[in-house]
PDB file of C-alpha atoms and ligand atoms in Angstrom:
ATOM      1  CA  UNK I1130      10.197  23.549   1.876  1.00 87.00           C
ATOM      2  CA  UNK I1131       7.244  25.407   1.745  1.00 84.00           C
ATOM      3  CA  UNK I1132       3.891  24.108   1.395  1.00 89.00           C
ATOM      4  CA  UNK I1133       0.224  24.857   1.076  1.00 85.00           C
ATOM      5  CA  UNK I1134      -0.921  22.084   2.879  1.00 93.00           C
ATOM      6  CA  UNK I1135      -2.976  24.426   5.153  1.00 94.00           C
ATOM      7  CA  UNK I1136      -2.291  22.195   8.864  1.00 97.00           C
ATOM      8  CA  UNK I1137       1.668  23.216   8.447  1.00 98.00           C
ATOM      9  CA  UNK I1138       4.478  25.249   7.295  1.00 97.00           C
ATOM     10  CA  UNK I1139       7.072  23.093   5.677  1.00 97.00           C
ATOM     11  CA  UNK I1140       7.573  19.721   3.728  1.00 97.00           C
ATOM     12  CA  UNK I1141      10.923  17.864   4.603  1.00 98.00           C
ATOM     13  CA  UNK I1142      11.224  14.898   2.224  1.00 97.00           C
ATOM     14  CA  UNK I1143      14.097  13.499   3.640  1.00 98.00           C
ATOM     15  CA  UNK I1144      14.177  10.319   1.854  1.00 98.00           C
ATOM     16  CA  UNK I1145      14.107  10.398  -2.140  1.00 97.00           C
ATOM     17  CA  UNK I1146      14.943   7.318  -4.436  1.00 98.00           C
ATOM     18  CA  UNK I1147      18.464   8.253  -5.987  1.00 97.00           C
ATOM     19  CA  UNK I1148      17.760   9.024  -9.260  1.00 96.00           C
ATOM     20  CA  UNK I1149      15.780  12.054  -8.253  1.00 96.00           C
ATOM     21  CA  UNK I1150      12.131  11.648  -7.139  1.00 97.00           C
ATOM     22  CA  UNK I1151      10.513  10.177  -4.810  1.00 98.00           C
ATOM     23  CA  UNK I1152       8.543   6.416  -3.891  1.00 98.00           C
ATOM     24  CA  UNK I1153       6.118   4.652  -1.809  1.00 98.00           C
ATOM     25  CA  UNK I1154       4.387   1.471  -1.067  1.00 98.00           C
ATOM     26  CA  UNK I1155       0.678   1.375  -1.666  1.00 98.00           C
ATOM     27  CA  UNK I1156      -1.050  -0.079   1.653  1.00 98.00           C
ATOM     28  CA  UNK I1157      -4.698   0.707   1.620  1.00 98.00           C
ATOM     29  CA  UNK I1158      -8.032   2.444  -0.435  1.00 98.00           C
ATOM     30  CA  UNK I1159      -7.028   5.879   0.966  1.00 98.00           C
ATOM     31  CA  UNK I1160      -3.424   5.315  -0.881  1.00 98.00           C
ATOM     32  CA  UNK I1161      -5.433   4.905  -4.817  1.00 98.00           C
ATOM     33  CA  UNK I1162      -5.422   8.101  -6.294  1.00 98.00           C
ATOM     34  CA  UNK I1163      -1.423   9.407  -4.278  1.00 98.00           C
ATOM     35  CA  UNK I1164      -0.818  12.792  -4.608  1.00 96.00           C
ATOM     36  CA  UNK I1165       3.381  11.798  -4.463  1.00 97.00           C
ATOM     37  CA  UNK I1166       2.478   8.800  -7.105  1.00 98.00           C
ATOM     38  CA  UNK I1167       0.679  11.032  -9.245  1.00 97.00           C
ATOM     39  CA  UNK I1168       3.567  13.608  -9.068  1.00 96.00           C
ATOM     40  CA  UNK I1169       6.436  10.932  -9.438  1.00 97.00           C
ATOM     41  CA  UNK I1170       4.768  10.065 -12.427  1.00 96.00           C
ATOM     42  CA  UNK I1171       6.070  13.353 -13.466  1.00 94.00           C
ATOM     43  CA  UNK I1172       9.318  14.024 -14.844  1.00 89.00           C
ATOM     44  CA  UNK I1173       8.854  17.576 -14.949  1.00 90.00           C
ATOM     45  CA  UNK I1174       8.406  17.881 -11.326  1.00 88.00           C
ATOM     46  CA  UNK I1175      11.238  15.841 -11.089  1.00 91.00           C
ATOM     47  CA  UNK I1176       9.767  12.545 -10.242  1.00 95.00           C
ATOM     48  CA  UNK I1177      11.465   9.050 -11.556  1.00 96.00           C
ATOM     49  CA  UNK I1178       8.504   7.959 -13.221  1.00 96.00           C
ATOM     50  CA  UNK I1179       8.596   4.395 -10.626  1.00 96.00           C
ATOM     51  CA  UNK I1180       4.875   2.948  -9.922  1.00 97.00           C
ATOM     52  CA  UNK I1181       4.407   2.811  -5.926  1.00 98.00           C
ATOM     53  CA  UNK I1182       4.162  -0.821  -6.059  1.00 97.00           C
ATOM     54  CA  UNK I1183       6.299  -3.656  -6.450  1.00 96.00           C
ATOM     55  CA  UNK I1184      10.257  -2.797  -6.375  1.00 95.00           C
ATOM     56  CA  UNK I1185      12.208   0.436  -4.441  1.00 96.00           C
ATOM     57  CA  UNK I1186      14.713   2.256  -6.473  1.00 97.00           C
ATOM     58  CA  UNK I1187      17.582   2.717  -4.446  1.00 98.00           C
ATOM     59  CA  UNK I1188      16.694   5.545  -1.892  1.00 98.00           C
ATOM     60  CA  UNK I1189      18.837   7.889  -0.138  1.00 98.00           C
ATOM     61  CA  UNK I1190      18.165   9.364   3.351  1.00 98.00           C
ATOM     62  CA  UNK I1191      19.189  13.337   3.864  1.00 98.00           C
ATOM     63  CA  UNK I1192      21.364  13.448   6.616  1.00 98.00           C
ATOM     64  CA  UNK I1193      22.101  17.333   5.887  1.00 98.00           C
ATOM     65  CA  UNK I1194      18.484  18.486   5.655  1.00 98.00           C
ATOM     66  CA  UNK I1195      18.325  16.599   9.023  1.00 98.00           C
ATOM     67  CA  UNK I1196      21.432  18.430  10.299  1.00 98.00           C
ATOM     68  CA  UNK I1197      20.134  21.957   9.762  1.00 98.00           C
ATOM     69  CA  UNK I1198      17.056  21.222  11.841  1.00 98.00           C
ATOM     70  CA  UNK I1199      18.975  21.712  14.790  1.00 98.00           C
ATOM     71  CA  UNK I1200      20.449  25.440  13.503  1.00 98.00           C
ATOM     72  CA  UNK I1201      17.427  26.523  12.848  1.00 97.00           C
ATOM     73  CA  UNK I1202      16.001  29.273  14.644  1.00 96.00           C
ATOM     74  CA  UNK I1203      12.593  30.533  13.688  1.00 97.00           C
ATOM     75  CA  UNK I1204       9.995  28.104  15.160  1.00 97.00           C
ATOM     76  CA  UNK I1205       8.351  25.834  12.451  1.00 97.00           C
ATOM     77  CA  UNK I1206       5.771  23.120  12.314  1.00 98.00           C
ATOM     78  CA  UNK I1207       7.365  20.028   9.691  1.00 98.00           C
ATOM     79  CA  UNK I1208       5.724  17.656   8.165  1.00 98.00           C
ATOM     80  CA  UNK I1209       8.255  15.049   7.608  1.00 97.00           C
ATOM     81  CA  UNK I1210       7.872  13.447   4.993  1.00 91.00           C
ATOM     82  CA  UNK I1211       5.067  14.425   2.756  1.00 96.00           C
ATOM     83  CA  UNK I1212       5.836  12.296  -0.195  1.00 97.00           C
ATOM     84  CA  UNK I1213       6.585   8.758   1.418  1.00 98.00           C
ATOM     85  CA  UNK I1214       6.052   6.905   4.707  1.00 98.00           C
ATOM     86  CA  UNK I1215       9.300   7.363   6.608  1.00 98.00           C
ATOM     87  CA  UNK I1216       8.094   4.108   8.806  1.00 98.00           C
ATOM     88  CA  UNK I1217       7.276   1.650   5.153  1.00 98.00           C
ATOM     89  CA  UNK I1218       8.809  -1.669   5.406  1.00 98.00           C
ATOM     90  CA  UNK I1219      11.773  -0.859   3.402  1.00 98.00           C
ATOM     91  CA  UNK I1220      12.593   2.104   5.367  1.00 98.00           C
ATOM     92  CA  UNK I1221      16.091   1.014   7.373  1.00 98.00           C
ATOM     93  CA  UNK I1222      15.111   1.383  10.884  1.00 98.00           C
ATOM     94  CA  UNK I1223      18.141   3.569  11.440  1.00 98.00           C
ATOM     95  CA  UNK I1224      17.181   5.680   9.622  1.00 98.00           C
ATOM     96  CA  UNK I1225      14.442   6.449  11.617  1.00 98.00           C
ATOM     97  CA  UNK I1226      16.523   6.714  14.446  1.00 98.00           C
ATOM     98  CA  UNK I1227      18.810   8.989  13.059  1.00 98.00           C
ATOM     99  CA  UNK I1228      15.211  11.079  11.748  1.00 98.00           C
ATOM    100  CA  UNK I1229      14.583  11.043  15.988  1.00 98.00           C
ATOM    101  CA  UNK I1230      17.916  12.083  16.620  1.00 98.00           C
ATOM    102  CA  UNK I1231      17.515  15.137  14.524  1.00 98.00           C
ATOM    103  CA  UNK I1232      14.502  16.160  15.688  1.00 98.00           C
ATOM    104  CA  UNK I1233      15.370  15.802  19.159  1.00 98.00           C
ATOM    105  CA  UNK I1234      18.603  17.827  18.606  1.00 98.00           C
ATOM    106  CA  UNK I1235      15.766  20.511  17.217  1.00 98.00           C
ATOM    107  CA  UNK I1236      13.292  21.449  19.965  1.00 98.00           C
ATOM    108  CA  UNK I1237      12.385  25.012  19.059  1.00 98.00           C
ATOM    109  CA  UNK I1238      10.423  22.997  15.876  1.00 98.00           C
ATOM    110  CA  UNK I1239       8.176  20.840  15.896  1.00 98.00           C
ATOM    111  CA  UNK I1240       7.911  17.880  13.596  1.00 98.00           C
ATOM    112  CA  UNK I1241       4.819  16.182  11.732  1.00 98.00           C
ATOM    113  CA  UNK I1242       4.846  12.392  11.149  1.00 98.00           C
ATOM    114  CA  UNK I1243       2.110  10.950  10.087  1.00 98.00           C
ATOM    115  CA  UNK I1244       1.981   7.425   9.016  1.00 98.00           C
ATOM    116  CA  UNK I1245       0.007   4.414   7.233  1.00 98.00           C
ATOM    117  CA  UNK I1246       1.758   1.574   9.500  1.00 98.00           C
ATOM    118  CA  UNK I1247       1.298   2.769  12.920  1.00 98.00           C
ATOM    119  CA  UNK I1248       2.430  -0.524  14.075  1.00 98.00           C
ATOM    120  CA  UNK I1249       5.754  -0.030  12.412  1.00 98.00           C
ATOM    121  CA  UNK I1250       6.339   3.490  14.131  1.00 98.00           C
ATOM    122  CA  UNK I1251       5.540   1.863  17.398  1.00 98.00           C
ATOM    123  CA  UNK I1252       7.728  -0.659  17.595  1.00 98.00           C
ATOM    124  CA  UNK I1253      10.782   1.584  15.631  1.00 98.00           C
ATOM    125  CA  UNK I1254      10.021   4.269  18.320  1.00 98.00           C
ATOM    126  CA  UNK I1255      10.081   2.156  21.167  1.00 98.00           C
ATOM    127  CA  UNK I1256      13.593   0.927  19.891  1.00 98.00           C
ATOM    128  CA  UNK I1257      14.700   4.386  19.990  1.00 98.00           C
ATOM    129  CA  UNK I1258      13.236   5.754  22.903  1.00 98.00           C
ATOM    130  CA  UNK I1259      15.192   2.517  24.954  1.00 98.00           C
ATOM    131  CA  UNK I1260      18.488   3.774  23.315  1.00 98.00           C
ATOM    132  CA  UNK I1261      17.519   6.723  24.673  1.00 98.00           C
ATOM    133  CA  UNK I1262      16.678   6.000  27.461  1.00 98.00           C
ATOM    134  CA  UNK I1263      13.829   8.166  27.354  1.00 98.00           C
ATOM    135  CA  UNK I1264      10.091   7.233  28.525  1.00 98.00           C
ATOM    136  CA  UNK I1265       8.079   9.259  25.454  1.00 98.00           C
ATOM    137  CA  UNK I1266       9.285  10.898  22.631  1.00 98.00           C
ATOM    138  CA  UNK I1267       9.722  14.530  23.175  1.00 98.00           C
ATOM    139  CA  UNK I1268       7.002  16.914  23.202  1.00 97.00           C
ATOM    140  CA  UNK I1269       8.433  18.528  19.433  1.00 98.00           C
ATOM    141  CA  UNK I1270       7.497  15.524  18.049  1.00 98.00           C
ATOM    142  CA  UNK I1271       3.691  15.216  17.368  1.00 98.00           C
ATOM    143  CA  UNK I1272       3.368  11.846  16.221  1.00 98.00           C
ATOM    144  CA  UNK I1273      -0.344   9.992  13.052  1.00 98.00           C
ATOM    145  CA  UNK I1274      -1.650   7.927  11.444  1.00 98.00           C
ATOM    146  CA  UNK I1275      -4.051   7.997   8.793  1.00 98.00           C
ATOM    147  CA  UNK I1276      -7.374   6.878   8.488  1.00 98.00           C
ATOM    148  CA  UNK I1277      -9.511   6.557   5.537  1.00 98.00           C
ATOM    149  CA  UNK I1278     -12.856   4.381   6.323  1.00 98.00           C
ATOM    150  CA  UNK I1279     -13.593   2.302   9.653  1.00 98.00           C
ATOM    151  CA  UNK I1280     -11.620  -0.421   9.092  1.00 98.00           C
ATOM    152  CA  UNK I1281      -8.359   1.524   9.230  1.00 98.00           C
ATOM    153  CA  UNK I1282      -9.658   3.295  12.073  1.00 98.00           C
ATOM    154  CA  UNK I1283     -10.072   0.501  14.383  1.00 97.00           C
ATOM    155  CA  UNK I1284      -6.707  -1.373  12.639  1.00 97.00           C
ATOM    156  CA  UNK I1285      -4.344   1.617  12.890  1.00 98.00           C
ATOM    157  CA  UNK I1286      -5.616   4.433  15.189  1.00 98.00           C
ATOM    158  CA  UNK I1287      -5.013   1.200  18.376  1.00 98.00           C
ATOM    159  CA  UNK I1288      -1.567   1.249  17.424  1.00 98.00           C
ATOM    160  CA  UNK I1289      -0.625   4.743  17.408  1.00 98.00           C
ATOM    161  CA  UNK I1290      -2.643   4.983  20.673  1.00 98.00           C
ATOM    162  CA  UNK I1291       0.316   3.043  22.308  1.00 98.00           C
ATOM    163  CA  UNK I1292       2.979   5.133  21.310  1.00 98.00           C
ATOM    164  CA  UNK I1293       4.081   7.388  24.472  1.00 98.00           C
ATOM    165  CA  UNK I1294       4.078  10.752  23.271  1.00 98.00           C
ATOM    166  CA  UNK I1295       2.540  14.645  24.114  1.00 98.00           C
ATOM    167  CA  UNK I1296       0.471  14.720  20.915  1.00 98.00           C
ATOM    168  CA  UNK I1297      -1.119  12.147  18.314  1.00 98.00           C
ATOM    169  CA  UNK I1298      -3.174  12.980  15.819  1.00 98.00           C
ATOM    170  CA  UNK I1299      -5.235  11.350  13.321  1.00 98.00           C
ATOM    171  CA  UNK I1300      -5.089  12.246   9.852  1.00 98.00           C
ATOM    172  CA  UNK I1301      -8.777  11.378   8.411  1.00 98.00           C
ATOM    173  CA  UNK I1302      -8.383  12.213   4.977  1.00 98.00           C
ATOM    174  CA  UNK I1303      -9.493  11.194   2.244  1.00 98.00           C
ATOM    175  CA  UNK I1304     -12.358  10.350   4.238  1.00 98.00           C
ATOM    176  CA  UNK I1305     -14.170   7.646   2.215  1.00 98.00           C
ATOM    177  CA  UNK I1306     -16.907   6.812   4.450  1.00 98.00           C
ATOM    178  CA  UNK I1307     -19.310   7.832   7.660  1.00 98.00           C
ATOM    179  CA  UNK I1308     -17.171   6.857  10.535  1.00 98.00           C
ATOM    180  CA  UNK I1309     -20.020   6.674  13.068  1.00 98.00           C
ATOM    181  CA  UNK I1310     -19.234   6.805  16.352  1.00 98.00           C
ATOM    182  CA  UNK I1311     -15.917   7.403  16.814  1.00 98.00           C
ATOM    183  CA  UNK I1312     -16.375   8.866  20.597  1.00 97.00           C
ATOM    184  CA  UNK I1313     -14.574   5.696  21.547  1.00 97.00           C
ATOM    185  CA  UNK I1314     -11.371   6.610  20.112  1.00 97.00           C
ATOM    186  CA  UNK I1315     -10.958   9.891  20.477  1.00 97.00           C
ATOM    187  CA  UNK I1316      -9.439  10.136  23.862  1.00 96.00           C
ATOM    188  CA  UNK I1317      -6.523   8.412  22.377  1.00 97.00           C
ATOM    189  CA  UNK I1318      -5.462  11.756  20.660  1.00 98.00           C
ATOM    190  CA  UNK I1319      -5.380  15.528  20.853  1.00 98.00           C
ATOM    191  CA  UNK I1320      -5.881  16.311  17.199  1.00 98.00           C
ATOM    192  CA  UNK I1321      -8.037  15.427  14.528  1.00 98.00           C
ATOM    193  CA  UNK I1322      -7.811  16.771  10.940  1.00 98.00           C
ATOM    194  CA  UNK I1323     -10.171  15.851   8.233  1.00 98.00           C
ATOM    195  CA  UNK I1324     -10.807  15.990   4.944  1.00 98.00           C
ATOM    196  CA  UNK I1325     -12.246  14.964   1.402  1.00 98.00           C
ATOM    197  CA  UNK I1326     -10.294  13.766  -1.381  1.00 98.00           C
ATOM    198  CA  UNK I1327      -8.631  15.924  -4.077  1.00 96.00           C
ATOM    199  CA  UNK I1328      -7.251  15.640  -7.273  1.00 95.00           C
ATOM    200  CA  UNK I1329      -7.957  13.916 -10.916  1.00 95.00           C
ATOM    201  CA  UNK I1330     -11.092  10.964 -10.143  1.00 96.00           C
ATOM    202  CA  UNK I1331     -11.544  11.909  -6.525  1.00 98.00           C
ATOM    203  CA  UNK I1332     -13.888  10.043  -4.471  1.00 98.00           C
ATOM    204  CA  UNK I1333     -17.166  11.433  -2.742  1.00 98.00           C
ATOM    205  CA  UNK I1334     -17.256  12.487   0.800  1.00 98.00           C
ATOM    206  CA  UNK I1335     -20.400  13.588   1.932  1.00 98.00           C
ATOM    207  CA  UNK I1336     -20.411  16.953   4.201  1.00 98.00           C
ATOM    208  CA  UNK I1337     -22.455  15.270   6.986  1.00 98.00           C
ATOM    209  CA  UNK I1338     -19.605  12.966   6.887  1.00 98.00           C
ATOM    210  CA  UNK I1339     -17.392  15.423   7.843  1.00 98.00           C
ATOM    211  CA  UNK I1340     -19.946  17.579  10.376  1.00 98.00           C
ATOM    212  CA  UNK I1341     -20.132  14.444  12.139  1.00 98.00           C
ATOM    213  CA  UNK I1342     -16.559  13.956  13.464  1.00 98.00           C
ATOM    214  CA  UNK I1343     -16.327  17.163  14.273  1.00 98.00           C
ATOM    215  CA  UNK I1344     -19.397  17.447  16.227  1.00 98.00           C
ATOM    216  CA  UNK I1345     -18.385  14.603  17.883  1.00 98.00           C
ATOM    217  CA  UNK I1346     -14.858  16.419  18.183  1.00 98.00           C
ATOM    218  CA  UNK I1347     -16.521  19.639  19.984  1.00 97.00           C
ATOM    219  CA  UNK I1348     -18.383  17.520  22.641  1.00 98.00           C
ATOM    220  CA  UNK I1349     -15.289  15.862  23.224  1.00 97.00           C
ATOM    221  CA  UNK I1350     -13.043  18.733  22.996  1.00 96.00           C
ATOM    222  CA  UNK I1351     -10.551  16.798  20.995  1.00 97.00           C
ATOM    223  CA  UNK I1352      -8.755  20.093  18.299  1.00 98.00           C
ATOM    224  CA  UNK I1353      -9.789  19.913  14.526  1.00 98.00           C
ATOM    225  CA  UNK I1354      -8.738  21.049  11.998  1.00 98.00           C
ATOM    226  CA  UNK I1355     -10.723  20.793   9.000  1.00 98.00           C
ATOM    227  CA  UNK I1356      -8.870  20.874   5.986  1.00 97.00           C
ATOM    228  CA  UNK I1357     -10.782  20.856   2.473  1.00 97.00           C
ATOM    229  CA  UNK I1358     -13.990  19.165   1.950  1.00 98.00           C
ATOM    230  CA  UNK I1359     -12.175  17.682  -1.125  1.00 98.00           C
ATOM    231  CA  UNK I1360     -12.875  17.987  -5.419  1.00 97.00           C
ATOM    232  CA  UNK I1361     -15.881  15.941  -5.007  1.00 98.00           C
ATOM    233  CA  UNK I1362     -18.409  17.045  -1.821  1.00 98.00           C
ATOM    234  CA  UNK I1363     -21.577  15.923  -1.861  1.00 98.00           C
ATOM    235  CA  UNK I1364     -24.059  17.989   0.831  1.00 97.00           C
ATOM    236  CA  UNK I1365     -27.863  16.182   0.929  1.00 96.00           C
ATOM    237  CA  UNK I1366     -27.155  14.220  -1.757  1.00 96.00           C
ATOM    238  CA  UNK I1367     -26.034  16.770  -4.050  1.00 97.00           C
ATOM    239  CA  UNK I1368     -22.724  17.996  -5.531  1.00 97.00           C
ATOM    240  CA  UNK I1369     -21.380  20.784  -3.312  1.00 97.00           C
ATOM    241  CA  UNK I1370     -19.440  22.406  -5.697  1.00 95.00           C
ATOM    242  CA  UNK I1371     -16.435  25.508  -4.527  1.00 95.00           C
ATOM    243  CA  UNK I1372     -14.498  27.959  -6.848  1.00 95.00           C
ATOM    244  CA  UNK I1373     -11.591  26.481  -5.313  1.00 94.00           C
ATOM    245  CA  UNK I1374     -10.959  23.141  -7.077  1.00 93.00           C
ATOM    246  CA  UNK I1375      -9.858  20.913  -3.828  1.00 93.00           C
ATOM    247  CA  UNK I1376     -12.242  22.415  -1.579  1.00 93.00           C
ATOM    248  CA  UNK I1377      -9.880  23.745   0.753  1.00 90.00           C
ATOM    249  CA  UNK I1378     -11.378  27.500   0.702  1.00 95.00           C
ATOM    250  CA  UNK I1379     -12.727  27.669   4.291  1.00 96.00           C
ATOM    251  CA  UNK I1380     -14.675  30.542   3.486  1.00 96.00           C
ATOM    252  CA  UNK I1381     -16.489  28.426   1.073  1.00 96.00           C
ATOM    253  CA  UNK I1382     -17.209  25.735   4.223  1.00 97.00           C
ATOM    254  CA  UNK I1383     -20.304  25.813   6.032  1.00 96.00           C
ATOM    255  CA  UNK I1384     -19.960  27.476   8.635  1.00 96.00           C
ATOM    256  CA  UNK I1385     -20.205  24.644  11.123  1.00 94.00           C
ATOM    257  CA  UNK I1386     -17.181  23.508   9.575  1.00 98.00           C
ATOM    258  CA  UNK I1387     -15.158  26.859   9.512  1.00 98.00           C
ATOM    259  CA  UNK I1388     -12.829  24.971  12.194  1.00 97.00           C
ATOM    260  CA  UNK I1389      -9.033  24.678  11.850  1.00 97.00           C
ATOM    261  CA  UNK I1390      -7.313  24.556  15.437  1.00 97.00           C
ATOM    262  CA  UNK I1391      -4.575  22.904  16.658  1.00 97.00           C
ATOM    263  CA  UNK I1392      -3.164  20.740  19.568  1.00 96.00           C
ATOM    264  CA  UNK I1393      -3.358  23.398  22.681  1.00 74.00           C
ATOM    265  CA  UNK I1394       0.642  23.283  22.957  1.00 56.00           C
ATOM    266  CA  UNK I1395       1.210  24.655  19.913  1.00 50.00           C
ATOM    267  CA  UNK I1396       3.561  27.034  19.255  1.00 46.00           C
ATOM    268  CA  UNK I1397       2.797  29.059  16.350  1.00 45.00           C
TER     269      UNK I1397
HETATM  270  S1  LIG Y1191       1.021   6.120   2.290  1.00 51.14           S
HETATM  271 FE1  LIG Y1191       1.328   8.105   1.686  1.00 51.14          FE
HETATM  272  S2  LIG Y1191       2.560   8.313   0.093  1.00 51.14           S
HETATM  273 FE2  LIG Y1191       2.649   6.298   0.302  1.00 51.14          FE
HETATM  274  S3  LIG Y1191       1.074   5.464  -1.468  1.00 51.14           S
HETATM  275 FE3  LIG Y1191       0.225   6.054   0.341  1.00 51.14          FE
HETATM  276  S4  LIG Y1191      -0.641   7.906   0.020  1.00 51.14           S
HETATM  277 FE4  LIG Y1191       0.712   7.430  -1.456  1.00 51.14          FE
END
């Protein structure tokens, strides 16, 4: 499905609730204002109104959507799945493996998988690689983890770093605090996305925090993609107002943050 997420072409939500809508389990500070849960609360958008906590509703895997990947000829970047975490504890292992099978069978397409549970991604991918007698993931599969603060940087990066793959990435969004010196970690990733929080009750993101990350990426020669300043951007202790309500208009960024790079091997 077409999307306005700037770093991808399509979102493919292959796991949905059987009654309609989606489900996920909140896990950390970055989930507090979850966009997917907000949409799921609204039946107008097809949501089922179940909160993202407690027990999951009955879920379904869209095997037909997975099968179709292999027939798509025009190369696109697919963000799979934007509305949940495909490596959630509640997702059956064989669903994760069916997804990887479908990606393997679609080498013309690029798949971007993002998780807040890289320890599960690591073990599930290892099982799948074993079953395929492969040493590393096919190069059309990129794996990433979300990082919102120093704690999640410390915890999640170590698991992501162990996954054998050409392109590992971090989505540092919503950035909730200054990450300080990230340079010791930057050789673990081939791409970094960063941005402030958008939507109602957005928490502040200081432009100086983003500048620090971008500067360190330039030094490390890690491609960096500044997605948005967020709806509550702060610069020099004052609100930095933007016309775009999520602070996503690149022309409104301070000039040195107008950076939207992709990993070097990307197929446009
Ligand atoms: S992991 Fe993502 S989709 Fe799931 S609750 Fe957290 S922010 Fe929402």
